[in-house]
Amino acid sequence: ESLKFQQSAGILVNPRPNEGDYTKYSFPSKTIEYLAAGSPVVCYKLAGIPDDYDAYLQYIESNSVEALKEKLESLINLPDENRKSIGSKGREFVLREKNSFAQCKKIVGMYEELFSAKTWNNSNAVALVGRLQAPYSSVQFLGRSVHTP
């Protein structure tokens, strides 16, 4: 039922501001859900949102209510076909790039790279964890502690 409401919305908003250290490691799950609904998604650029989402999200310029209002007004004032195009591009992106098959392919690629490596070191592990965009500063991987920058 919530999907129907999301699909009927002209604009979807995630108002979580980029404040606090946790946003470095935070990716709001609603972002993918909102993009998949096919409406423009307005949000603040959290440090934990990977750059490949940037072309599909409508970022609020600063952490203020006024900036949120300005972003919403700018989208509301667009012709309907422009808003629909923004939403469609976001939907296509998540359906193509963020589906379960695409994510599994990344994981399989990571394992293939790991097991084909001649030597194991912390740099290899950091690079592999970073490819998954893991929101952790330290993780256990194959029984080893991997610290990401």
GROMACS .gro file of C-alpha atoms in nm:
model
  149
    1GLU     CA    1   0.000   0.000   0.000
    2SER     CA    2   0.285   0.242   0.074
    3LEU     CA    3   0.419   0.179  -0.277
    4LYS     CA    4   0.093   0.309  -0.423
    5PHE     CA    5   0.122   0.627  -0.216
    6GLN     CA    6   0.485   0.671  -0.317
    7GLN     CA    7   0.404   0.621  -0.685
    8SER     CA    8   0.122   0.874  -0.666
    9ALA     CA    9   0.345   1.140  -0.508
   10GLY     CA   10   0.476   1.412  -0.734
   11ILE     CA   11   0.792   1.444  -0.522
   12LEU     CA   12   0.929   1.224  -0.242
   13VAL     CA   13   1.133   1.377   0.040
   14ASN     CA   14   1.379   1.229   0.286
   15PRO     CA   15   1.442   1.518   0.527
   16ARG     CA   16   1.734   1.363   0.721
   17PRO     CA   17   1.998   1.640   0.744
   18ASN     CA   18   2.370   1.573   0.707
   19GLU     CA   19   2.442   1.631   1.075
   20GLY     CA   20   2.628   1.399   1.309
   21ASP     CA   21   2.905   1.149   1.254
   22TYR     CA   22   2.660   0.864   1.191
   23THR     CA   23   2.569   1.014   0.850
   24LYS     CA   24   2.917   0.915   0.726
   25TYR     CA   25   2.806   0.553   0.760
   26SER     CA   26   2.437   0.598   0.692
   27PHE     CA   27   2.253   0.515   0.373
   28PRO     CA   28   1.880   0.567   0.411
   29SER     CA   29   1.706   0.257   0.273
   30LYS     CA   30   1.414   0.478   0.175
   31THR     CA   31   1.637   0.630  -0.095
   32ILE     CA   32   1.625   0.316  -0.311
   33GLU     CA   33   1.257   0.264  -0.236
   34TYR     CA   34   1.174   0.624  -0.328
   35LEU     CA   35   1.382   0.616  -0.648
   36ALA     CA   36   1.211   0.292  -0.752
   37ALA     CA   37   0.872   0.462  -0.715
   38GLY     CA   38   0.958   0.682  -1.014
   39SER     CA   39   0.915   1.027  -0.858
   40PRO     CA   40   1.190   1.285  -0.803
   41VAL     CA   41   1.363   1.230  -0.468
   42VAL     CA   42   1.466   1.530  -0.260
   43CYS     CA   43   1.720   1.477   0.017
   44TYR     CA   44   2.031   1.612   0.181
   45LYS     CA   45   2.364   1.479   0.053
   46LEU     CA   46   2.466   1.248   0.337
   47ALA     CA   47   2.831   1.148   0.348
   48GLY     CA   48   2.718   0.783   0.334
   49ILE     CA   49   2.539   0.817  -0.001
   50PRO     CA   50   2.766   0.684  -0.277
   51ASP     CA   51   2.849   0.925  -0.559
   52ASP     CA   52   2.680   0.711  -0.824
   53TYR     CA   53   2.343   0.828  -0.685
   54ASP     CA   54   2.424   1.197  -0.736
   55ALA     CA   55   2.279   1.224  -1.087
   56TYR     CA   56   1.947   1.082  -0.969
   57LEU     CA   57   1.883   1.260  -0.640
   58GLN     CA   58   1.772   1.619  -0.597
   59TYR     CA   59   2.003   1.744  -0.325
   60ILE     CA   60   1.910   2.025  -0.090
   61GLU     CA   61   2.185   2.288  -0.100
   62SER     CA   62   2.231   2.338   0.275
   63ASN     CA   63   2.105   2.194   0.603
   64SER     CA   64   1.820   2.441   0.643
   65VAL     CA   65   1.444   2.439   0.614
   66GLU     CA   66   1.470   2.735   0.376
   67ALA     CA   67   1.694   2.536   0.140
   68LEU     CA   68   1.446   2.246   0.152
   69LYS     CA   69   1.163   2.487   0.066
   70GLU     CA   70   1.362   2.630  -0.226
   71LYS     CA   71   1.439   2.284  -0.366
   72LEU     CA   72   1.074   2.179  -0.345
   73GLU     CA   73   0.958   2.502  -0.510
   74SER     CA   74   1.209   2.459  -0.793
   75LEU     CA   75   1.078   2.108  -0.864
   76ILE     CA   76   0.713   2.208  -0.831
   77ASN     CA   77   0.771   2.486  -1.085
   78LEU     CA   78   0.911   2.245  -1.345
   79PRO     CA   79   0.681   2.127  -1.622
   80ASP     CA   80   0.521   1.789  -1.539
   81GLU     CA   81   0.715   1.610  -1.815
   82ASN     CA   82   1.047   1.730  -1.666
   83ARG     CA   83   0.954   1.604  -1.320
   84LYS     CA   84   0.842   1.273  -1.466
   85SER     CA   85   1.169   1.245  -1.659
   86ILE     CA   86   1.373   1.302  -1.341
   87GLY     CA   87   1.171   1.035  -1.162
   88SER     CA   88   1.195   0.789  -1.450
   89LYS     CA   89   1.573   0.822  -1.472
   90GLY     CA   90   1.604   0.751  -1.099
   91ARG     CA   91   1.377   0.449  -1.127
   92GLU     CA   92   1.572   0.311  -1.423
   93PHE     CA   93   1.897   0.360  -1.232
   94VAL     CA   94   1.795   0.158  -0.925
   95LEU     CA   95   1.623  -0.113  -1.127
   96ARG     CA   96   1.932  -0.150  -1.349
   97GLU     CA   97   2.221  -0.088  -1.106
   98LYS     CA   98   2.092  -0.161  -0.754
   99ASN     CA   99   1.890  -0.477  -0.802
  100SER     CA  100   1.978  -0.802  -0.626
  101PHE     CA  101   2.155  -0.944  -0.933
  102ALA     CA  102   2.377  -0.638  -0.973
  103GLN     CA  103   2.465  -0.642  -0.602
  104CYS     CA  104   2.542  -1.016  -0.610
  105LYS     CA  105   2.763  -0.960  -0.914
  106LYS     CA  106   2.964  -0.704  -0.712
  107ILE     CA  107   3.005  -0.951  -0.427
  108VAL     CA  108   3.109  -1.235  -0.659
  109GLY     CA  109   3.357  -1.002  -0.830
  110MET     CA  110   3.498  -0.905  -0.493
  111TYR     CA  111   3.550  -1.269  -0.395
  112GLU     CA  112   3.703  -1.354  -0.732
  113GLU     CA  113   3.946  -1.065  -0.696
  114LEU     CA  114   4.027  -1.158  -0.339
  115PHE     CA  115   4.096  -1.523  -0.412
  116SER     CA  116   4.298  -1.449  -0.724
  117ALA     CA  117   4.524  -1.205  -0.536
  118LYS     CA  118   4.880  -1.331  -0.496
  119THR     CA  119   4.917  -1.179  -0.152
  120TRP     CA  120   4.674  -1.070   0.114
  121ASN     CA  121   4.725  -0.736   0.280
  122ASN     CA  122   4.520  -0.466   0.447
  123SER     CA  123   4.526  -0.245   0.134
  124ASN     CA  124   4.360  -0.519  -0.073
  125ALA     CA  125   4.095  -0.564   0.192
  126VAL     CA  126   4.024  -0.191   0.225
  127ALA     CA  127   3.983  -0.162  -0.152
  128LEU     CA  128   3.745  -0.458  -0.162
  129VAL     CA  129   3.536  -0.339   0.131
  130GLY     CA  130   3.523   0.005  -0.028
  131ARG     CA  131   3.387  -0.144  -0.351
  132LEU     CA  132   3.090  -0.272  -0.156
  133GLN     CA  133   3.059   0.073   0.002
  134ALA     CA  134   3.037  -0.087   0.342
  135PRO     CA  135   2.928   0.163   0.605
  136TYR     CA  136   3.181   0.046   0.859
  137SER     CA  137   3.517   0.175   0.974
  138SER     CA  138   3.623  -0.174   1.078
  139VAL     CA  139   3.489  -0.511   0.969
  140GLN     CA  140   3.582  -0.874   1.010
  141PHE     CA  141   3.653  -1.033   0.674
  142LEU     CA  142   3.765  -1.396   0.649
  143GLY     CA  143   3.869  -1.384   1.011
  144ARG     CA  144   4.083  -1.073   0.967
  145SER     CA  145   4.012  -0.726   1.090
  146VAL     CA  146   3.993  -0.475   0.805
  147HIS     CA  147   4.002  -0.106   0.886
  148THR     CA  148   3.871   0.136   0.627
  149PRO     CA  149   3.973   0.502   0.614
   0.00000   0.00000   0.00000
